[in-house]
Short mmCIF file of C-alpha atoms and ligand atoms in Angstrom, two decimals:
data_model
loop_
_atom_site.label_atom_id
_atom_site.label_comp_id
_atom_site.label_asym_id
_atom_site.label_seq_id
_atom_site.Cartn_x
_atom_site.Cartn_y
_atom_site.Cartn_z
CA UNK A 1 81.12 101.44 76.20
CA UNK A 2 82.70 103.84 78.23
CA UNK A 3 86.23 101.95 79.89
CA UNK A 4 87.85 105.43 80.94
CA UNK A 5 88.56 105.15 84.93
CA UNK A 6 85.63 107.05 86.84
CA UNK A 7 86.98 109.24 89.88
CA UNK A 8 87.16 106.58 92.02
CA UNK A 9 89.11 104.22 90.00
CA UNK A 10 91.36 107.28 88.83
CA UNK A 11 92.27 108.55 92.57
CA UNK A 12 92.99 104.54 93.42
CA UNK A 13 95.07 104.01 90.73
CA UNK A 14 97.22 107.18 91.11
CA UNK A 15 97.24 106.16 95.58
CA UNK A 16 98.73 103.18 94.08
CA UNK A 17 101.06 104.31 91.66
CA UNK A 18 102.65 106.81 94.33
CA UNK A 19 103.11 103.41 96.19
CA UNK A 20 104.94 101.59 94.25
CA UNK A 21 107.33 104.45 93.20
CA UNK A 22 107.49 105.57 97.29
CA UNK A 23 107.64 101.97 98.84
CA UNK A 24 107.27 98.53 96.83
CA UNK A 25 110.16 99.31 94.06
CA UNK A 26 112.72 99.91 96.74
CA UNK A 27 111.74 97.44 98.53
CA UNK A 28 112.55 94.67 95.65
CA UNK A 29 116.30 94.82 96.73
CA UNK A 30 115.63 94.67 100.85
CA UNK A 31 113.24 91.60 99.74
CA UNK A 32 116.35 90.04 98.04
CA UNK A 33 118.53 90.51 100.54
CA UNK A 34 115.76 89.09 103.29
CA UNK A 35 115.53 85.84 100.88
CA UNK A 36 118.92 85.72 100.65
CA UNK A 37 119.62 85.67 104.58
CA UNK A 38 117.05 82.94 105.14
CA UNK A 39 117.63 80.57 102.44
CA UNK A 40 115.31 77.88 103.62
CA UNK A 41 112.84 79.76 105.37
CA UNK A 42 109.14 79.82 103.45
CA UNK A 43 107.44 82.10 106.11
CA UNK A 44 106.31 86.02 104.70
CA UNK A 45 109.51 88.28 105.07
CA UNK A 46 109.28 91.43 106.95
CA UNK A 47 109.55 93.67 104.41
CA UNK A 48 106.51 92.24 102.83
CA UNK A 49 104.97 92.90 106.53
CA UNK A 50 105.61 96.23 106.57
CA UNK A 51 104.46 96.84 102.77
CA UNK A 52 101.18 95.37 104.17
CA UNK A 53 100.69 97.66 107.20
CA UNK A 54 101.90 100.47 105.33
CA UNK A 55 98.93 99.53 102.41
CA UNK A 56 96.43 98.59 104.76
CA UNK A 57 96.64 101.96 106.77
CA UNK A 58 96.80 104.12 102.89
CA UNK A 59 93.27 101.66 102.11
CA UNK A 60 95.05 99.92 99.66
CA UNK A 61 93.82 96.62 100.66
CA UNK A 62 91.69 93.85 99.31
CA UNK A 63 91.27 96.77 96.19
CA UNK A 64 89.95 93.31 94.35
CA UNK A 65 86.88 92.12 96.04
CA UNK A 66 83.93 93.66 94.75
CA UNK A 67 80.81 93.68 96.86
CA UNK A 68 80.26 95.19 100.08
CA UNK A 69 82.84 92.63 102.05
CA UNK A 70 85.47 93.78 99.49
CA UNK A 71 86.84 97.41 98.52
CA UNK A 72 83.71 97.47 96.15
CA UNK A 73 85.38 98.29 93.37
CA UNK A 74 84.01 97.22 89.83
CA UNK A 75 86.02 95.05 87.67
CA UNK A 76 86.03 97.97 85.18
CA UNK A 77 87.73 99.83 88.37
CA UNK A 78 90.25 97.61 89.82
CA UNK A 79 91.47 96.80 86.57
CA UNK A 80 93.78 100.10 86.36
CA UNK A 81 95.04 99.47 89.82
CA UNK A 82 95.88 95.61 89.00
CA UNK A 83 97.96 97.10 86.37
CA UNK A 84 100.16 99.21 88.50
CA UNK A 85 100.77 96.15 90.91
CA UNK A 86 101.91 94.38 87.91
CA UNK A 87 105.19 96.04 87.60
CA UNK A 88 106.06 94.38 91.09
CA UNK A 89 104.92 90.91 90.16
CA UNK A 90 106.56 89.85 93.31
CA UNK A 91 105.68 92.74 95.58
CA UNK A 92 102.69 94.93 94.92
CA UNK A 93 99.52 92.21 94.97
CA UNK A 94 100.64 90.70 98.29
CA UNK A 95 101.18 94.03 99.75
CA UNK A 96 97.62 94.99 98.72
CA UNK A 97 96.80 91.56 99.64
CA UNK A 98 95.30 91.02 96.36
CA UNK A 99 97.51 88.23 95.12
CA UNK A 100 96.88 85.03 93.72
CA UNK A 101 95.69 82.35 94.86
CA UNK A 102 94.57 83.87 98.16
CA UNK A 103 92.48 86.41 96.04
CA UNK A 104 90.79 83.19 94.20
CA UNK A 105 90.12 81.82 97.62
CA UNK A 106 88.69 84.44 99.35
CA UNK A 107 86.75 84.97 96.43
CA UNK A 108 85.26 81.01 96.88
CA UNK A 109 84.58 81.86 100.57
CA UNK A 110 83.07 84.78 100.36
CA UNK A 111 81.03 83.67 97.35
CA UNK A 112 80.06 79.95 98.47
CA UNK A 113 81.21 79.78 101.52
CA UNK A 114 78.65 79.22 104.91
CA UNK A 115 78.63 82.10 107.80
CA UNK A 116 80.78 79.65 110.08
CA UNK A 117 83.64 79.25 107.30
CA UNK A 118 83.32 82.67 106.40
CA UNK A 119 84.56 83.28 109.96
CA UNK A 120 87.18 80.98 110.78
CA UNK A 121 88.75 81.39 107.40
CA UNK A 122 87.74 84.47 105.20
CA UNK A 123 88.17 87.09 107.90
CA UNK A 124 92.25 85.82 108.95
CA UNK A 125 92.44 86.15 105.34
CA UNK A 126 91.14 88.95 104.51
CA UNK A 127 93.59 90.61 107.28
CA UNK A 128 96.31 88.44 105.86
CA UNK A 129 97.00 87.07 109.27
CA UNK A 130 97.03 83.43 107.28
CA UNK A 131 97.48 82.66 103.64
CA UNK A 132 96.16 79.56 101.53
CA UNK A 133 96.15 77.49 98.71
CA UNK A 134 94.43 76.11 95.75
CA UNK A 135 94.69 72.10 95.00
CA UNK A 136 93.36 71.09 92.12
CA UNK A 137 95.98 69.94 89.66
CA UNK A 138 97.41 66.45 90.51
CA UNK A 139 100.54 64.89 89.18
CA UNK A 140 99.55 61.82 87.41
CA UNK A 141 96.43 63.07 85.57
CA UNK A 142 95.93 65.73 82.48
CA UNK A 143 95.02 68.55 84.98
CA UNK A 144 93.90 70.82 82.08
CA UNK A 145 90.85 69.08 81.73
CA UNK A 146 89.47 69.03 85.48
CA UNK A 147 87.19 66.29 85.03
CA UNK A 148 90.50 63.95 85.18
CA UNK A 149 90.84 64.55 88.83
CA UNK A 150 91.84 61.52 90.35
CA UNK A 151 91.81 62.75 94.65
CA UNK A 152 88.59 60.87 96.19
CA UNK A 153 86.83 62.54 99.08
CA UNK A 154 84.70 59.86 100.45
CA UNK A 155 81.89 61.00 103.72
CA UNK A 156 82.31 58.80 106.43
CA UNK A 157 79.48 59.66 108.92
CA UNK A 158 80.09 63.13 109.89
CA UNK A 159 83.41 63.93 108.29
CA UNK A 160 84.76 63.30 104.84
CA UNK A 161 88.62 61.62 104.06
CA UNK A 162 90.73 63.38 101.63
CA UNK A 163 93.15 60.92 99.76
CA UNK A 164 94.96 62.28 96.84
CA UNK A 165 97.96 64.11 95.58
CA UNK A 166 98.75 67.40 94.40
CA UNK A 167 101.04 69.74 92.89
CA UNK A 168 101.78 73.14 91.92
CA UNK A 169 99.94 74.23 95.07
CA UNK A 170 101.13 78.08 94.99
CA UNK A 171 101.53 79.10 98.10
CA UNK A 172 101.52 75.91 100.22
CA UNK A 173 105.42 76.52 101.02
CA UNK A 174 104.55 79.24 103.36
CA UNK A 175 103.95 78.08 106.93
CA UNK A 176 101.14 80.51 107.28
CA UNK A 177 99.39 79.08 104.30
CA UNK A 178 96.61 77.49 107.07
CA UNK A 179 94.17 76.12 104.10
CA UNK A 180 94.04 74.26 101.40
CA UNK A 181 91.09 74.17 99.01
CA UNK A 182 91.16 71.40 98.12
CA UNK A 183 89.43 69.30 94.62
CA UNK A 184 87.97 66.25 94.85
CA UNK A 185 85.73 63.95 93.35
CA UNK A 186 82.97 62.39 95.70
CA UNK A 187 80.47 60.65 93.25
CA UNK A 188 82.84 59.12 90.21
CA UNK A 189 79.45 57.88 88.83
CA UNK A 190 77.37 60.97 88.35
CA UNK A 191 77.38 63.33 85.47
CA UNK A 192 81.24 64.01 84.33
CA UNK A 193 80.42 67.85 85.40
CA UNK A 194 79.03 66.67 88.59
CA UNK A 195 81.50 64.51 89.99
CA UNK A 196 83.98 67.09 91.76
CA UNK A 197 83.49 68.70 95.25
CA UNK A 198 85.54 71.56 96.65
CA UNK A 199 86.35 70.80 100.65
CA UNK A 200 88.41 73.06 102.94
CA UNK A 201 91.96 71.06 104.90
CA UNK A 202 93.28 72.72 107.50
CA UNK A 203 96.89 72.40 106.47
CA UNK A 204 97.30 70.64 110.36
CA UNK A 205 95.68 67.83 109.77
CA UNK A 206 96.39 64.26 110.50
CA UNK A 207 97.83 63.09 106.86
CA UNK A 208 98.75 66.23 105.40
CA UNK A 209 101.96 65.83 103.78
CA UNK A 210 104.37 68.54 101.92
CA UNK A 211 106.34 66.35 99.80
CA UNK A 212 108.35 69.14 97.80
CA UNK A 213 108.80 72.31 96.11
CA UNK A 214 108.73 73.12 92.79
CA UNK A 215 110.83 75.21 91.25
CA UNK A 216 109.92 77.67 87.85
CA UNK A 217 112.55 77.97 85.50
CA UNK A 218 115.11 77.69 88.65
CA UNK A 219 113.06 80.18 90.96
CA UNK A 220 111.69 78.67 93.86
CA UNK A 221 108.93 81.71 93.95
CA UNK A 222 109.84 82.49 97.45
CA UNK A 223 107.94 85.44 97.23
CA UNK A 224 104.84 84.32 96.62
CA UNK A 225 105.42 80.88 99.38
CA UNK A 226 106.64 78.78 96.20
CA UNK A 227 104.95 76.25 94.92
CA UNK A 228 104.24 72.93 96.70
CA UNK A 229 103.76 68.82 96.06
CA UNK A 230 101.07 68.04 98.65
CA UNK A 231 100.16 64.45 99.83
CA UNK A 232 96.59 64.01 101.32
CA UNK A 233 96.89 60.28 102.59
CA UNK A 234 93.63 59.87 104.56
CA UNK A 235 92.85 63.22 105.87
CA UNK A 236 89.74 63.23 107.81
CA UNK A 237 87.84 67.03 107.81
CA UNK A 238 84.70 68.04 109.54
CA UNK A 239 81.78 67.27 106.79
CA UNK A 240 81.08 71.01 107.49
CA UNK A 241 84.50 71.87 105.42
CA UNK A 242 82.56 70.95 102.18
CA UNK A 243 81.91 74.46 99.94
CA UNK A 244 78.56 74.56 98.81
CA UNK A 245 77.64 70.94 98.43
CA UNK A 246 78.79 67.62 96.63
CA UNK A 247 78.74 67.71 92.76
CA UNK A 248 79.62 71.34 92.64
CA UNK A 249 82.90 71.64 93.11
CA UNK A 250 83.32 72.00 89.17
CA UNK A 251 81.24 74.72 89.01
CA UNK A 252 83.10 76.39 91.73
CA UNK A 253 86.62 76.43 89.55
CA UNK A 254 84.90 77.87 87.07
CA UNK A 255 83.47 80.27 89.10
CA UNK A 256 87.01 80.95 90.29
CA UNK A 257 88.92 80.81 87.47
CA UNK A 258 87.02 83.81 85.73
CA UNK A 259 88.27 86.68 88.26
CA UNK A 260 91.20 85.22 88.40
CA UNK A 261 92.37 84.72 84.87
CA UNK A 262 91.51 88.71 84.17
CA UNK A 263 93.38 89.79 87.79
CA UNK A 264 96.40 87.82 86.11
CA UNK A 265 96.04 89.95 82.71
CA UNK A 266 95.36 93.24 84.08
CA UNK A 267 99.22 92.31 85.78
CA UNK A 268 101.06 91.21 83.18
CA UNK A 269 99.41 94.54 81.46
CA UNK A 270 101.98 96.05 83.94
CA UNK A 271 104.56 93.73 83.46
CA UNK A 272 104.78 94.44 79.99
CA UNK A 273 104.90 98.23 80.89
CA UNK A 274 107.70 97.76 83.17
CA UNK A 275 109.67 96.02 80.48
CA UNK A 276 108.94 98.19 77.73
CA UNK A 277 110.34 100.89 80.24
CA UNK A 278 113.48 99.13 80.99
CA UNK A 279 114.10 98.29 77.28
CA UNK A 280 113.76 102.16 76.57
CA UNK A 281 116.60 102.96 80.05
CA UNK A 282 118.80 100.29 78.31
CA UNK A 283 118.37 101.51 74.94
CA UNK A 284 119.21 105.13 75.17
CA UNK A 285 121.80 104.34 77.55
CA UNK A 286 124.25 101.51 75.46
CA UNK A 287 125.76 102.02 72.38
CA UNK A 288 126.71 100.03 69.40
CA UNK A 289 128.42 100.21 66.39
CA UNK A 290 128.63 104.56 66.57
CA UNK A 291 124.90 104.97 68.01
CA UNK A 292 122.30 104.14 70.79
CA UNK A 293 120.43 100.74 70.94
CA UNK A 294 117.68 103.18 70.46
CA UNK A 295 118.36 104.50 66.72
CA UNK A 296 118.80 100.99 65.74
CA UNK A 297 116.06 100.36 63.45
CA UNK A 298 115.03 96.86 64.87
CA UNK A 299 114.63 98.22 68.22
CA UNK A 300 112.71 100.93 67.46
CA UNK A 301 110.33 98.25 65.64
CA UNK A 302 110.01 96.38 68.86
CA UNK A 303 109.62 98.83 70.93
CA UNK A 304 106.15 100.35 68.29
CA UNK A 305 105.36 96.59 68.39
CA UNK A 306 104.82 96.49 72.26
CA UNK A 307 103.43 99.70 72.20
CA UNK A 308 100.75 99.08 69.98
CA UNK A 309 99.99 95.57 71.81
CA UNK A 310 100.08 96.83 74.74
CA UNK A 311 97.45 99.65 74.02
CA UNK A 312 95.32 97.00 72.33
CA UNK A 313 95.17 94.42 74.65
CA UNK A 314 94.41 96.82 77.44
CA UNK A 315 91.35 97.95 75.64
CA UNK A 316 90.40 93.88 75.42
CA UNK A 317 91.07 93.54 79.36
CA UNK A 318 89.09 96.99 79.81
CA UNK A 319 86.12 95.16 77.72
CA UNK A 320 86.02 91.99 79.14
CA UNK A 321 85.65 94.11 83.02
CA UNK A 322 83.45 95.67 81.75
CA UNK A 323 80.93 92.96 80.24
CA UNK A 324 81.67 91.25 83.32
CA UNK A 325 80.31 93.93 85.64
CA UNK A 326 77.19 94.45 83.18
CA UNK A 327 76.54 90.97 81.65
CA UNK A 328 78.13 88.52 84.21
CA UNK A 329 81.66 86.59 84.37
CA UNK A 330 79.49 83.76 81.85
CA UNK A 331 78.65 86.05 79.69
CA UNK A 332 82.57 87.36 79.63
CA UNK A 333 83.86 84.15 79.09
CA UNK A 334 85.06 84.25 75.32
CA UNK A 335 86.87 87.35 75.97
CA UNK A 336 87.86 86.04 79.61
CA UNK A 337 89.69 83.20 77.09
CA UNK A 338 90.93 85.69 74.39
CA UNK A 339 92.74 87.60 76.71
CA UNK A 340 94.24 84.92 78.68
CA UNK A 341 95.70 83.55 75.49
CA UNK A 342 96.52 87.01 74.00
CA UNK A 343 98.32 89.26 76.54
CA UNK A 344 100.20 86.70 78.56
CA UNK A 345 101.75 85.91 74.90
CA UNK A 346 102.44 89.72 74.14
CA UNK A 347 103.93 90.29 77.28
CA UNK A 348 106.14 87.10 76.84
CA UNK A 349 107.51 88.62 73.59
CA UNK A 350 108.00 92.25 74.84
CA UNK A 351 110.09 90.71 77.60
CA UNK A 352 112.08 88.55 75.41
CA UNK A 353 113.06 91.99 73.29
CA UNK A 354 113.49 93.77 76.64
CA UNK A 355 116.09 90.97 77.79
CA UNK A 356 117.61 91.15 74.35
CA UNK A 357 118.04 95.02 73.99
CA UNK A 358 120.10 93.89 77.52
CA UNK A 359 122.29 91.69 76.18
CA UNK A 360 123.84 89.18 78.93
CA UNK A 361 122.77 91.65 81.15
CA UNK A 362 119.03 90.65 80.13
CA UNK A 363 119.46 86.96 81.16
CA UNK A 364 121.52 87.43 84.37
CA UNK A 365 119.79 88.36 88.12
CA UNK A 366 120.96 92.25 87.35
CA UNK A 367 117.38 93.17 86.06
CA UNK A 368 114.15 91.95 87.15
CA UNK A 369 113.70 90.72 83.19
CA UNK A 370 114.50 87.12 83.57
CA UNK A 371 112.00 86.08 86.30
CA UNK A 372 109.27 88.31 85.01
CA UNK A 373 109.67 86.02 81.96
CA UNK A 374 109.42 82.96 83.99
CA UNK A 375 106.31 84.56 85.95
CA UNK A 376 104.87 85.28 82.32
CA UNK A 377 106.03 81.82 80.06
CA UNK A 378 104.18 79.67 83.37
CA UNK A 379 100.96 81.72 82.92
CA UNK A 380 100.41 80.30 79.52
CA UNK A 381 100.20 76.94 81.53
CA UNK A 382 98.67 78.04 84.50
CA UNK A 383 94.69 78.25 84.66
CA UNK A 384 94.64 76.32 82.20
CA UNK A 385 97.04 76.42 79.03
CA UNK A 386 96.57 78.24 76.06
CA UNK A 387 95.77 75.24 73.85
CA UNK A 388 92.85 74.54 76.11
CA UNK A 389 91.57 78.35 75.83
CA UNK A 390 91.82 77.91 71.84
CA UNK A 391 90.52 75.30 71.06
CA UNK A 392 87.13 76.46 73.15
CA UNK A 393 87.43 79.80 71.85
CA UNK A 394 87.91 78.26 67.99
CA UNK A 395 85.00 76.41 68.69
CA UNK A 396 82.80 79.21 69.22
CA UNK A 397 84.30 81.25 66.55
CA UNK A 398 83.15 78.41 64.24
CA UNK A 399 80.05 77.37 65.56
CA UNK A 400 77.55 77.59 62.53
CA UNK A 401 75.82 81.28 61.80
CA UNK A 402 73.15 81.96 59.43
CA UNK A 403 73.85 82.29 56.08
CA UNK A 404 74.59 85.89 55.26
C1 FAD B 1 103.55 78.74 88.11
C2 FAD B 1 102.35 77.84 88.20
C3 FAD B 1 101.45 78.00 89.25
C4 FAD B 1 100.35 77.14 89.38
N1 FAD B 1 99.52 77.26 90.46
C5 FAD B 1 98.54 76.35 90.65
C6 FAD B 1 97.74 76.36 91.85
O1 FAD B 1 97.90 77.23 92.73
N2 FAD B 1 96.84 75.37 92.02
C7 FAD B 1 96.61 74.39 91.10
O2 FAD B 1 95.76 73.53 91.30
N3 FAD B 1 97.35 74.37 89.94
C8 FAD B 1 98.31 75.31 89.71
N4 FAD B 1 99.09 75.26 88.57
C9 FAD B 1 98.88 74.16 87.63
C10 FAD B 1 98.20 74.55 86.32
O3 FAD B 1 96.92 75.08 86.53
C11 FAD B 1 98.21 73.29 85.45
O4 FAD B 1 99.57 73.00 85.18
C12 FAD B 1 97.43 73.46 84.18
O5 FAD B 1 96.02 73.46 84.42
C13 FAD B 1 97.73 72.34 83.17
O6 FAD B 1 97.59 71.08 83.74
P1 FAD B 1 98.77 70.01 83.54
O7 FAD B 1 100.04 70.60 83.99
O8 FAD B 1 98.33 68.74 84.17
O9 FAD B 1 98.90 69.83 81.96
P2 FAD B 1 98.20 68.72 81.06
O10 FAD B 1 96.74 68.68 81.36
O11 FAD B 1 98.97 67.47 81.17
O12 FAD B 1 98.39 69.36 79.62
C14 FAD B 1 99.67 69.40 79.00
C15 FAD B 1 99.57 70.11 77.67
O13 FAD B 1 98.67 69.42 76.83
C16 FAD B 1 98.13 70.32 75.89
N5 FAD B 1 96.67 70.26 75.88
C17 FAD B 1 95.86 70.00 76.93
N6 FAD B 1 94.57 70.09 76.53
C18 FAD B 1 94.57 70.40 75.22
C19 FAD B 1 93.57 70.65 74.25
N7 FAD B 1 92.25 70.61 74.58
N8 FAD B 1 93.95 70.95 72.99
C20 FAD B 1 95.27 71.01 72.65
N9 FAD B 1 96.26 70.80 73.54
C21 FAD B 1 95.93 70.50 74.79
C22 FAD B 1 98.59 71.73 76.31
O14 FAD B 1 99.67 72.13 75.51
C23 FAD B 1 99.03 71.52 77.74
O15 FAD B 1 100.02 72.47 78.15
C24 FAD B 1 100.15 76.13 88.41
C25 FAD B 1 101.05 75.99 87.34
C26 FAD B 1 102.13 76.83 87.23
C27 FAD B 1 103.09 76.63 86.10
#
């Protein structure tokens, strides 16, 4: 095993790194300020625009697809790059269009999706000229376990009706979020794994209805086009909008879900860096009692702690890339679950001693700390929570071995 970055992933990563420092850091406070103006406008700031131009014409763009429609990059590859866009959680991935859950979608389309969806919506997105979103968990059923999925999509001669409700649709805020992928079942009767269907809404529709955002710990995730409560009261789509076809829309998600749950580590990888940085600024800066933050003894302990995680769990994240480009995203999956549980819970704590090295400072708007703890604390819920992860990956851990 061999997880140091090759040339290509090296000259990538350090492009991207210049980046950040030259454009999407800077930008953080013009994005503010853009929010701010436009307090209940949804739509893509310009700043964000001009990241995106500005990324697209350096060929930092789509860095996460592999495959000859993507960047081609390996997993093993982008993973170094997905770090450095993890110190801009809010920033960096949508300027390199690689952020979630358009990156999840495109990855369905291109993976399942036919030649004439391919072209109506993988190409806009792929040039970010639209955005979309993912609809699978519901409201009034345990969403963790997918087979609960209560939304019906019945075929009614040459079209299917959608009828269902959603939330935590990220994205779906944002008028330019044009799709919806939308989860379904279509045959309640067959095999519980065989029930669900994936089918594509045009966010136009007849019966499409935002109900409201939702907010994360008080941020409405702007940024990212918030996150949505989405009504689908009769919505009648094309029976070509089906992906792949009926039954195997569970197999999709968790076709999905495997890129995406490692894209999210590799970020909060750089999340974690970016706090550990800011504890170290604060620390050598404030004093206390006749000397730095930083010669406290408990500080110094927290910040060997993150270190030591961090450095760790990167080699996990490099490992599971790398199994997945050899051995498959199946054959990655235990680790694809370790780290899911493990660095999104790291991160969380070197945050938490970031913010408190900051004192009030730490919990107030000043420093990015307090919603990259939000962005972290949700991911142990979102794609499915850690419990969920632990209990599968406890299972394997204990299945019986032969005696020793
Ligand atoms: C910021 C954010 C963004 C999101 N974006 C999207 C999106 O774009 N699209 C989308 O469809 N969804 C999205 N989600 C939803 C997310 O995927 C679900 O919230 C998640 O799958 C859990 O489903 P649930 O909320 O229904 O929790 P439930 O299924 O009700 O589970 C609640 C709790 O029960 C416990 N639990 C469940 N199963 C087990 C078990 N086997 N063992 C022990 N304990 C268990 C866990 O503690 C779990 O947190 C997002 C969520 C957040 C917070």
């Amino acid at each position: 095993m061999d997880f140091a970055p090759d040339s290509t992933a090296h000259e990538i990563t350090e492009r991207a790194r210049t980046f950040l420092t030259e454009h999407v850091l800077p930008a953080e406070p013009i994005l503010d300020q853009q929010l701010a103006a436009a307090p209940e406008d949804w739509a893509v700031k310009p700043i964000v625009r001009d990241l995106q131009q500005k990324a697209r014409d350096e060929s930092l763009w789509n860095l996460f697809l592999p495959g000859e429609n993507g960047a081609g990059l390996t997993n093993l590859q982008y993973a170094p790059v997905a770090e450095v866009t993890g110190w801009s959680q809010r920033l960096a991935p949508v300027a390199f269009n690689c952020a979630a859950p358009d990156t999840g979608n495109m990855e369905v389309l291109n993976d399942f999706g036919t030649p004439a969806q391919k072209e109506q919506w993988l190409e806009p997105l792929m040039s970010a000229e639209i955005r979309s979103s993912f609809c699978m968990t519901e409201p009034d059923t345990a969403s963790s376990d997918a087979t609960n999925i209560g939304t019906r999509i019945r075929r009614d001669g040459d079209h299917y009706i959608v009828s269902g409700r959603k939330w935590w649709s990220t994205g779906a805020m944002n008028p330019d979020a044009a799709i919806f992928i939308v989860m379904g079942k279509t045959d309640p009767d067959a095999d519980r794994h065989r029930q669900q269907s994936m089918i594509l809404v045009p966010r136009d529709s007849p019966g499409v209805r935002t109900v409201r955002p939702l907010s994360v710990f008080g941020y409405d995730d702007r940024d990212h086009g918030g996150h949505a409560e989405i009504a689908f009261d009769d919505v009648r789509v094309p029976a070509a909008n089906l992906i792949a076809g009926e039954g195997d829309g569970f197999a999709i998600a968790q076709a999905r879900l495997g890129p995406g749950r490692i894209h999210h580590c590799m970020r909060a990888l750089g999340t974690g860096e970016r706090a550990l940085a800011l504890m170290s600024t604060r620390a050598n800066e404030r004093h206390a009692f006749g000397r730095s933050l930083a010669e406290q003894g408990v500080v110094r302990e927290w910040a060997a702690e993150g270190r030591f995680q961090l450095e760790a769990l990167r080699l996990l994240v490099l490992k599971t890339a790398w199994l997945m480009d050899t051995a498959g995203n199946r054959q990655a999956m235990t680790e694809i679950q370790a780290i899911k549980i493990a660095v999104p819970r790291a991160v969380q704590t070197i945050i938490d001693r970031a913010i408190q090295v900051h004192g009030a400072a730490g919990v107030s708007s000043d420093t990015p700390l307090a919603e990259l703890y939000a962005g972290v604390r949700s991911l142990r819920i979102a794609d499915g929570p850690d419990e969920v992860h632990l209990s599968s990956l406890g299972r394997a851990e204990l299945r019986p071995r032969p005696s020793l």
